[in-house]
Amino acid sequence: MPPPTADLATTWAFLEEGVDHIMTKLQTGVSYSKYMSLYTVAYNYCTSSKMPSNTSEPSVAGRSGANLMGSDLYNNLIRYFVQHLRHLRDHSDTLQNELLLKYYAGEWDRYTTGANYINRLFTYLNRHWVKRERDEGRKGVYPVYTLALVQWRANFFLHIQGKQAKLAGAILRLIEQQRNGETIDQGLVKKVVDSFVSLGIDETDLNKASLDNYKEHFEMPFLAGTEAYYKLESESFLAENTVSDYLKKAEERLKEEEDRVERYLHTTTRKLLISKCEHVLVRAHAELMWESFQSLLDYDKDEDLQRMYSLLSRIPEGLEPLRRKFEEHVKRTGLAAVAKLVGTDAAAIEALDPKAYVDALLEVHTKSSDTVNRSFKGEAGFVASLDRACREFVNRNAATGGSSSRSPELLAKHADALLRKNNKMAEEGDLEGALNRVMVIFKYLEEKDVFQTFYSTKLSKRLIHGVSASDEAEASMISKLKEACGFEYTNKLQRMFTDMSLSKDLTDSFKERMEQNHNDMDITFSVMVLGTNFWPLNPPKDGFIVPTDIQLTYDRFQKYYQTKHSGRKLTWLWNYSKNELRTNYLNQKYILMTSAYQMAVLLQYNNNDTLSLDELATATNVGKDLLTQVLQPLVKSRILISEETDQYDLNPHFKSKKIRVNLNQPIKAEVKAESSDVLKTVDEDRKYVIQATIVRIMKARKTMKNQPLIQEVASQISQRFTPKIPDIKKAIDTLLEKEYIERVDGTRDTFAYVA
């Protein structure tokens, strides 16, 4: 070991022998004492001063001998690295492809390991001389390990790469072999690629990684090669295979490239690589995929649809054509399902079964919704396409014709059937599920107010006749409607239940009063007092003479009600009343379940055996047309016999297998009138809804121009129904007349709210 005062030649001769051993024969080992000797010599040389010492004079430019000594060692290290790398370079010139990569990777391992040890040998040099040089702005001076990398890049790496990019080319050929299905040494590729990254040095901040070398010498040619490879492969594959096969191929290739990044590429390459692959594998063939989409839908190719969605979702413009095609497909399917159900017969359209109609709509929706969730991952754009398509075929199809009220009517009738007693759904326990399915179709109705009016009419009948499946089911349905449309939508429906509860209490208190004050009550009597504003019920058009048999009870209740609620007027709805009569003129006693009109007719036979139509009309004050329909069930069941025209005899030999005989059948004229009455009610209600909306908007805005006002009204009401522009204009004119709003002076189309 040279003494601390040894000159540069002696010192470097000792150090060079140690450095060379570490760089070329490290596998044979280095003793601790040898290593410490090398470290000490480097330290001694850096800290010694060969300059004449004169304490009275400052050091040259403020630099001590130690700083000058450092540059000598540093320059000798550079010369060593250059010489060492020249030998490697000469050997590499004879190698190609994988042999070159293996040689390069082996030497890289040896070189970087040795450089790490040497870096620690010259710790003092790094810590003082190198740091000082860099602090003073000499960026071309590096710590020893970084210096080794800089020399490797300049004297070996760039030589091999040269103009033919031998090193990167060898890697790319291996990657292509792997893409072609061959097995390659991935560890080798990773080692060489990692060296490209390590050789990137940020001159301004050595602690920051720089990917410039990696990007220039590997990433750019790799991406270009990838694009060329997949362009050729995809075009040739599609020329010989189906689109379905190509979807699988493209999916596999994209996954392979994702895996490639994980295995041996730098993570920053992922975005550029996948983007390049998406462009070549997906965007370049998007037109072909869009064209084959319809075929996949027609044949329910779920897996292929999933793949197509997954691939096209990778490019911004990929999904919109699919959404449009899917919307058209669902619309066509829905229209076809209804057309198949109704056929071409006009009578069949009129007599359409509500359940079959709703089931047909639901089948299309359910299948399409499953496709959205399963194949398109419930993506919002496809959900919107499904909703638009369903809204279209639910409201306009072969069953609706030109009527916007047909679908709401049929859905309300279906809901009515579900909520009635003796419905199979209620018995099987799936009523809640069936009601949820009703709400699926309800969501798409444009005329929700029409449904509301039909539904409230049907609900009123169920409550009056006591045929609801259960109060729980009724409450559940109202709750669903309230959640969908708000409190106002179901307010009247909820008030109906309140009236039913109050009526029960009223009937009980009336009976109690009668039992206390009268002993002659031989009629069982219950009454429903229903609020006119909440119940969609029409009073009878024909007059009605109350039969003497119930006159006393009728008068007593009228009087009792007035004492409890003075000022209220009772309108008796005989057309909705039900009665039970007991026969006393036959050997077998029967109970006849009748309407109020049938009761009035039959009670006439307490004093007569035969009566003409005119006599019955006079006795009951019921119009002849209605009376004829009232008599039909009585004649059909043989309680009355009509052997002569308009002459009706009591049948003394009446017989029935049932003790309780139901004669109270719906009157056809009333059923037909119900639909037209509902639509009239809807039209009237709409006038007031539009007017109320205009007033509400104007009260908030104070002044508003005509066109924005019409648009705002249409927007606010669209949740309940689609208002017609002429109706909104008419409502504005009405409110001008009523002085709720006025025209602003000097303008034709601006209105102001009148406080």
mmCIF file of N, CA, C and O in Angstrom, residues 72-133:
data_model
loop_
_atom_site.group_PDB
_atom_site.id
_atom_site.type_symbol
_atom_site.label_atom_id
_atom_site.label_comp_id
_atom_site.label_asym_id
_atom_site.label_seq_id
_atom_site.Cartn_x
_atom_site.Cartn_y
_atom_site.Cartn_z
ATOM 1 N N ASP A 72 -7.530 14.692 -10.386
ATOM 2 C CA ASP A 72 -6.591 13.710 -10.931
ATOM 3 C C ASP A 72 -7.179 12.303 -10.892
ATOM 4 O O ASP A 72 -7.141 11.560 -11.876
ATOM 5 N N LEU A 73 -7.720 11.947 -9.737
ATOM 6 C CA LEU A 73 -8.323 10.613 -9.602
ATOM 7 C C LEU A 73 -9.509 10.458 -10.549
ATOM 8 O O LEU A 73 -9.694 9.418 -11.189
ATOM 9 N N TYR A 74 -10.323 11.491 -10.607
ATOM 10 C CA TYR A 74 -11.549 11.457 -11.430
ATOM 11 C C TYR A 74 -11.194 11.210 -12.895
ATOM 12 O O TYR A 74 -11.782 10.358 -13.572
ATOM 13 N N ASN A 75 -10.189 11.932 -13.399
ATOM 14 C CA ASN A 75 -9.793 11.788 -14.805
ATOM 15 C C ASN A 75 -9.198 10.407 -15.084
ATOM 16 O O ASN A 75 -9.412 9.824 -16.150
ATOM 17 N N ASN A 76 -8.448 9.873 -14.113
ATOM 18 C CA ASN A 76 -7.896 8.522 -14.275
ATOM 19 C C ASN A 76 -8.999 7.470 -14.329
ATOM 20 O O ASN A 76 -8.898 6.487 -15.075
ATOM 21 N N LEU A 77 -10.070 7.684 -13.512
ATOM 22 C CA LEU A 77 -11.223 6.759 -13.535
ATOM 23 C C LEU A 77 -11.874 6.767 -14.913
ATOM 24 O O LEU A 77 -12.233 5.714 -15.459
ATOM 25 N N ILE A 78 -12.036 7.959 -15.470
ATOM 26 C CA ILE A 78 -12.639 8.066 -16.807
ATOM 27 C C ILE A 78 -11.809 7.276 -17.814
ATOM 28 O O ILE A 78 -12.345 6.482 -18.601
ATOM 29 N N ARG A 79 -10.486 7.466 -17.766
ATOM 30 C CA ARG A 79 -9.617 6.769 -18.715
ATOM 31 C C ARG A 79 -9.735 5.250 -18.555
ATOM 32 O O ARG A 79 -9.759 4.501 -19.529
ATOM 33 N N TYR A 80 -9.899 4.816 -17.282
ATOM 34 C CA TYR A 80 -10.030 3.372 -17.045
ATOM 35 C C TYR A 80 -11.324 2.839 -17.671
ATOM 36 O O TYR A 80 -11.321 1.819 -18.366
ATOM 37 N N PHE A 81 -12.440 3.549 -17.389
ATOM 38 C CA PHE A 81 -13.736 3.093 -17.917
ATOM 39 C C PHE A 81 -13.715 3.028 -19.449
ATOM 40 O O PHE A 81 -14.204 2.072 -20.051
ATOM 41 N N VAL A 82 -13.150 4.040 -20.071
ATOM 42 C CA VAL A 82 -13.089 4.073 -21.544
ATOM 43 C C VAL A 82 -12.314 2.862 -22.061
ATOM 44 O O VAL A 82 -12.740 2.179 -22.999
ATOM 45 N N GLN A 83 -11.149 2.586 -21.440
ATOM 46 C CA GLN A 83 -10.313 1.461 -21.867
ATOM 47 C C GLN A 83 -11.038 0.125 -21.653
ATOM 48 O O GLN A 83 -11.034 -0.747 -22.524
ATOM 49 N N HIS A 84 -11.657 -0.001 -20.476
ATOM 50 C CA HIS A 84 -12.381 -1.239 -20.136
ATOM 51 C C HIS A 84 -13.501 -1.502 -21.148
ATOM 52 O O HIS A 84 -13.677 -2.637 -21.626
ATOM 53 N N LEU A 85 -14.232 -0.437 -21.485
ATOM 54 C CA LEU A 85 -15.383 -0.590 -22.378
ATOM 55 C C LEU A 85 -14.959 -0.851 -23.821
ATOM 56 O O LEU A 85 -15.717 -1.455 -24.598
ATOM 57 N N ARG A 86 -13.748 -0.426 -24.181
ATOM 58 C CA ARG A 86 -13.280 -0.670 -25.550
ATOM 59 C C ARG A 86 -13.157 -2.181 -25.802
ATOM 60 O O ARG A 86 -13.504 -2.676 -26.864
ATOM 61 N N HIS A 87 -12.676 -2.901 -24.792
ATOM 62 C CA HIS A 87 -12.565 -4.360 -24.928
ATOM 63 C C HIS A 87 -13.945 -4.995 -25.132
ATOM 64 O O HIS A 87 -14.105 -5.890 -25.967
ATOM 65 N N LEU A 88 -14.931 -4.533 -24.341
ATOM 66 C CA LEU A 88 -16.292 -5.085 -24.466
ATOM 67 C C LEU A 88 -16.843 -4.801 -25.856
ATOM 68 O O LEU A 88 -17.507 -5.648 -26.472
ATOM 69 N N ARG A 89 -16.589 -3.610 -26.320
ATOM 70 C CA ARG A 89 -17.126 -3.170 -27.599
ATOM 71 C C ARG A 89 -16.573 -4.035 -28.741
ATOM 72 O O ARG A 89 -17.310 -4.466 -29.630
ATOM 73 N N ASP A 90 -15.290 -4.299 -28.665
ATOM 74 C CA ASP A 90 -14.660 -5.097 -29.723
ATOM 75 C C ASP A 90 -15.287 -6.486 -29.800
ATOM 76 O O ASP A 90 -15.519 -7.021 -30.886
ATOM 77 N N HIS A 91 -15.556 -7.072 -28.618
ATOM 78 C CA HIS A 91 -16.139 -8.416 -28.598
ATOM 79 C C HIS A 91 -17.584 -8.406 -29.112
ATOM 80 O O HIS A 91 -18.015 -9.320 -29.820
ATOM 81 N N SER A 92 -18.320 -7.335 -28.764
ATOM 82 C CA SER A 92 -19.751 -7.272 -29.137
ATOM 83 C C SER A 92 -19.951 -7.121 -30.640
ATOM 84 O O SER A 92 -20.998 -7.484 -31.174
ATOM 85 N N ASP A 93 -18.961 -6.607 -31.329
ATOM 86 C CA ASP A 93 -19.112 -6.365 -32.771
ATOM 87 C C ASP A 93 -19.364 -7.653 -33.543
ATOM 88 O O ASP A 93 -19.927 -7.639 -34.644
ATOM 89 N N THR A 94 -18.947 -8.785 -32.986
ATOM 90 C CA THR A 94 -19.100 -10.063 -33.700
ATOM 91 C C THR A 94 -20.435 -10.737 -33.409
ATOM 92 O O THR A 94 -20.735 -11.787 -33.977
ATOM 93 N N LEU A 95 -21.270 -10.143 -32.503
ATOM 94 C CA LEU A 95 -22.507 -10.815 -32.036
ATOM 95 C C LEU A 95 -23.765 -10.199 -32.642
ATOM 96 O O LEU A 95 -23.779 -9.019 -33.005
ATOM 97 N N GLN A 96 -24.822 -11.043 -32.723
ATOM 98 C CA GLN A 96 -26.112 -10.586 -33.269
ATOM 99 C C GLN A 96 -27.255 -11.113 -32.401
ATOM 100 O O GLN A 96 -27.118 -12.130 -31.716
ATOM 101 N N ASN A 97 -28.401 -10.433 -32.481
ATOM 102 C CA ASN A 97 -29.682 -10.900 -31.910
ATOM 103 C C ASN A 97 -29.557 -11.378 -30.468
ATOM 104 O O ASN A 97 -29.006 -10.683 -29.633
ATOM 105 N N GLU A 98 -30.056 -12.617 -30.174
ATOM 106 C CA GLU A 98 -30.140 -13.062 -28.785
ATOM 107 C C GLU A 98 -28.758 -13.230 -28.164
ATOM 108 O O GLU A 98 -28.577 -12.964 -26.970
ATOM 109 N N LEU A 99 -27.760 -13.653 -28.955
ATOM 110 C CA LEU A 99 -26.394 -13.784 -28.415
ATOM 111 C C LEU A 99 -25.858 -12.429 -27.972
ATOM 112 O O LEU A 99 -25.209 -12.301 -26.930
ATOM 113 N N LEU A 100 -26.152 -11.402 -28.768
ATOM 114 C CA LEU A 100 -25.743 -10.045 -28.405
ATOM 115 C C LEU A 100 -26.417 -9.621 -27.104
ATOM 116 O O LEU A 100 -25.771 -9.054 -26.214
ATOM 117 N N LEU A 101 -27.719 -9.903 -26.990
ATOM 118 C CA LEU A 101 -28.469 -9.515 -25.780
ATOM 119 C C LEU A 101 -27.907 -10.216 -24.553
ATOM 120 O O LEU A 101 -27.760 -9.603 -23.487
ATOM 121 N N LYS A 102 -27.593 -11.511 -24.694
ATOM 122 C CA LYS A 102 -27.073 -12.255 -23.540
ATOM 123 C C LYS A 102 -25.708 -11.695 -23.118
ATOM 124 O O LYS A 102 -25.422 -11.542 -21.925
ATOM 125 N N TYR A 103 -24.860 -11.409 -24.125
ATOM 126 C CA TYR A 103 -23.545 -10.832 -23.811
ATOM 127 C C TYR A 103 -23.723 -9.471 -23.137
ATOM 128 O O TYR A 103 -23.101 -9.185 -22.115
ATOM 129 N N TYR A 104 -24.588 -8.638 -23.722
ATOM 130 C CA TYR A 104 -24.829 -7.290 -23.191
ATOM 131 C C TYR A 104 -25.345 -7.373 -21.754
ATOM 132 O O TYR A 104 -24.859 -6.667 -20.861
ATOM 133 N N ALA A 105 -26.337 -8.259 -21.511
ATOM 134 C CA ALA A 105 -26.950 -8.352 -20.166
ATOM 135 C C ALA A 105 -25.929 -8.840 -19.145
ATOM 136 O O ALA A 105 -25.865 -8.333 -18.009
ATOM 137 N N GLY A 106 -25.100 -9.839 -19.544
ATOM 138 C CA GLY A 106 -24.087 -10.362 -18.617
ATOM 139 C C GLY A 106 -23.067 -9.301 -18.253
ATOM 140 O O GLY A 106 -22.714 -9.130 -17.070
ATOM 141 N N GLU A 107 -22.570 -8.579 -19.268
ATOM 142 C CA GLU A 107 -21.586 -7.536 -19.001
ATOM 143 C C GLU A 107 -22.191 -6.379 -18.210
ATOM 144 O O GLU A 107 -21.530 -5.761 -17.379
ATOM 145 N N TRP A 108 -23.463 -6.078 -18.495
ATOM 146 C CA TRP A 108 -24.158 -5.008 -17.751
ATOM 147 C C TRP A 108 -24.230 -5.350 -16.269
ATOM 148 O O TRP A 108 -23.961 -4.512 -15.408
ATOM 149 N N ASP A 109 -24.582 -6.595 -15.974
ATOM 150 C CA ASP A 109 -24.638 -7.029 -14.572
ATOM 151 C C ASP A 109 -23.273 -6.877 -13.905
ATOM 152 O O ASP A 109 -23.152 -6.328 -12.810
ATOM 153 N N ARG A 110 -22.234 -7.403 -14.602
ATOM 154 C CA ARG A 110 -20.881 -7.349 -14.038
ATOM 155 C C ARG A 110 -20.438 -5.894 -13.840
ATOM 156 O O ARG A 110 -19.910 -5.509 -12.808
ATOM 157 N N TYR A 111 -20.673 -5.076 -14.851
ATOM 158 C CA TYR A 111 -20.222 -3.684 -14.861
ATOM 159 C C TYR A 111 -20.910 -2.864 -13.763
ATOM 160 O O TYR A 111 -20.250 -2.139 -13.015
ATOM 161 N N THR A 112 -22.237 -2.978 -13.644
ATOM 162 C CA THR A 112 -22.972 -2.154 -12.658
ATOM 163 C C THR A 112 -22.681 -2.610 -11.232
ATOM 164 O O THR A 112 -22.613 -1.787 -10.313
ATOM 165 N N THR A 113 -22.487 -3.933 -11.055
ATOM 166 C CA THR A 113 -22.140 -4.430 -9.707
ATOM 167 C C THR A 113 -20.774 -3.883 -9.296
ATOM 168 O O THR A 113 -20.599 -3.362 -8.184
ATOM 169 N N GLY A 114 -19.795 -3.984 -10.223
ATOM 170 C CA GLY A 114 -18.457 -3.464 -9.933
ATOM 171 C C GLY A 114 -18.482 -1.969 -9.692
ATOM 172 O O GLY A 114 -17.835 -1.458 -8.750
ATOM 173 N N ALA A 115 -19.243 -1.253 -10.522
ATOM 174 C CA ALA A 115 -19.324 0.207 -10.390
ATOM 175 C C ALA A 115 -19.891 0.600 -9.030
ATOM 176 O O ALA A 115 -19.501 1.625 -8.448
ATOM 177 N N ASN A 116 -20.798 -0.201 -8.497
ATOM 178 C CA ASN A 116 -21.365 0.080 -7.168
ATOM 179 C C ASN A 116 -20.276 0.008 -6.105
ATOM 180 O O ASN A 116 -20.201 0.859 -5.213
ATOM 181 N N TYR A 117 -19.442 -1.036 -6.203
ATOM 182 C CA TYR A 117 -18.346 -1.173 -5.226
ATOM 183 C C TYR A 117 -17.356 -0.017 -5.362
ATOM 184 O O TYR A 117 -16.886 0.551 -4.373
ATOM 185 N N ILE A 118 -17.004 0.305 -6.581
ATOM 186 C CA ILE A 118 -16.030 1.382 -6.816
ATOM 187 C C ILE A 118 -16.591 2.716 -6.330
ATOM 188 O O ILE A 118 -15.861 3.551 -5.779
ATOM 189 N N ASN A 119 -17.891 2.898 -6.504
ATOM 190 C CA ASN A 119 -18.542 4.124 -6.025
ATOM 191 C C ASN A 119 -18.326 4.295 -4.524
ATOM 192 O O ASN A 119 -18.053 5.388 -4.028
ATOM 193 N N ARG A 120 -18.407 3.129 -3.803
ATOM 194 C CA ARG A 120 -18.209 3.209 -2.347
ATOM 195 C C ARG A 120 -16.728 3.417 -1.997
ATOM 196 O O ARG A 120 -16.407 4.031 -0.988
ATOM 197 N N LEU A 121 -15.834 2.875 -2.851
ATOM 198 C CA LEU A 121 -14.394 3.097 -2.622
ATOM 199 C C LEU A 121 -14.064 4.591 -2.628
ATOM 200 O O LEU A 121 -13.252 5.072 -1.848
ATOM 201 N N PHE A 122 -14.715 5.299 -3.560
ATOM 202 C CA PHE A 122 -14.413 6.722 -3.742
ATOM 203 C C PHE A 122 -15.479 7.607 -3.081
ATOM 204 O O PHE A 122 -15.825 8.655 -3.608
ATOM 205 N N THR A 123 -15.973 7.139 -1.937
ATOM 206 C CA THR A 123 -17.001 7.894 -1.210
ATOM 207 C C THR A 123 -16.522 9.312 -0.903
ATOM 208 O O THR A 123 -17.273 10.287 -1.059
ATOM 209 N N TYR A 124 -15.260 9.415 -0.452
ATOM 210 C CA TYR A 124 -14.752 10.739 -0.074
ATOM 211 C C TYR A 124 -14.695 11.656 -1.293
ATOM 212 O O TYR A 124 -15.037 12.837 -1.233
ATOM 213 N N LEU A 125 -14.307 11.104 -2.430
ATOM 214 C CA LEU A 125 -14.258 11.879 -3.671
ATOM 215 C C LEU A 125 -15.657 12.409 -4.033
ATOM 216 O O LEU A 125 -15.820 13.580 -4.390
ATOM 217 N N ASN A 126 -16.638 11.509 -3.925
ATOM 218 C CA ASN A 126 -18.027 11.905 -4.235
ATOM 219 C C ASN A 126 -18.511 13.004 -3.299
ATOM 220 O O ASN A 126 -19.125 13.988 -3.714
ATOM 221 N N ARG A 127 -18.229 12.784 -2.005
ATOM 222 C CA ARG A 127 -18.813 13.641 -0.973
ATOM 223 C C ARG A 127 -18.223 15.050 -1.000
ATOM 224 O O ARG A 127 -18.903 16.014 -0.668
ATOM 225 N N HIS A 128 -16.976 15.181 -1.402
ATOM 226 C CA HIS A 128 -16.329 16.492 -1.336
ATOM 227 C C HIS A 128 -16.040 17.078 -2.716
ATOM 228 O O HIS A 128 -16.601 18.100 -3.092
ATOM 229 N N TRP A 129 -15.152 16.409 -3.466
ATOM 230 C CA TRP A 129 -14.737 17.020 -4.736
ATOM 231 C C TRP A 129 -15.890 17.089 -5.749
ATOM 232 O O TRP A 129 -16.176 18.141 -6.303
ATOM 233 N N VAL A 130 -16.563 15.963 -5.947
ATOM 234 C CA VAL A 130 -17.667 15.941 -6.936
ATOM 235 C C VAL A 130 -18.771 16.908 -6.518
ATOM 236 O O VAL A 130 -19.266 17.685 -7.341
ATOM 237 N N LYS A 131 -19.131 16.905 -5.255
ATOM 238 C CA LYS A 131 -20.202 17.787 -4.772
ATOM 239 C C LYS A 131 -19.840 19.245 -5.006
ATOM 240 O O LYS A 131 -20.648 20.047 -5.474
ATOM 241 N N ARG A 132 -18.543 19.595 -4.673
ATOM 242 C CA ARG A 132 -18.115 20.983 -4.847
ATOM 243 C C ARG A 132 -18.186 21.385 -6.322
ATOM 244 O O ARG A 132 -18.668 22.451 -6.673
ATOM 245 N N GLU A 133 -17.701 20.507 -7.194
ATOM 246 C CA GLU A 133 -17.712 20.807 -8.628
ATOM 247 C C GLU A 133 -19.143 21.055 -9.133
ATOM 248 O O GLU A 133 -19.407 21.999 -9.875
#
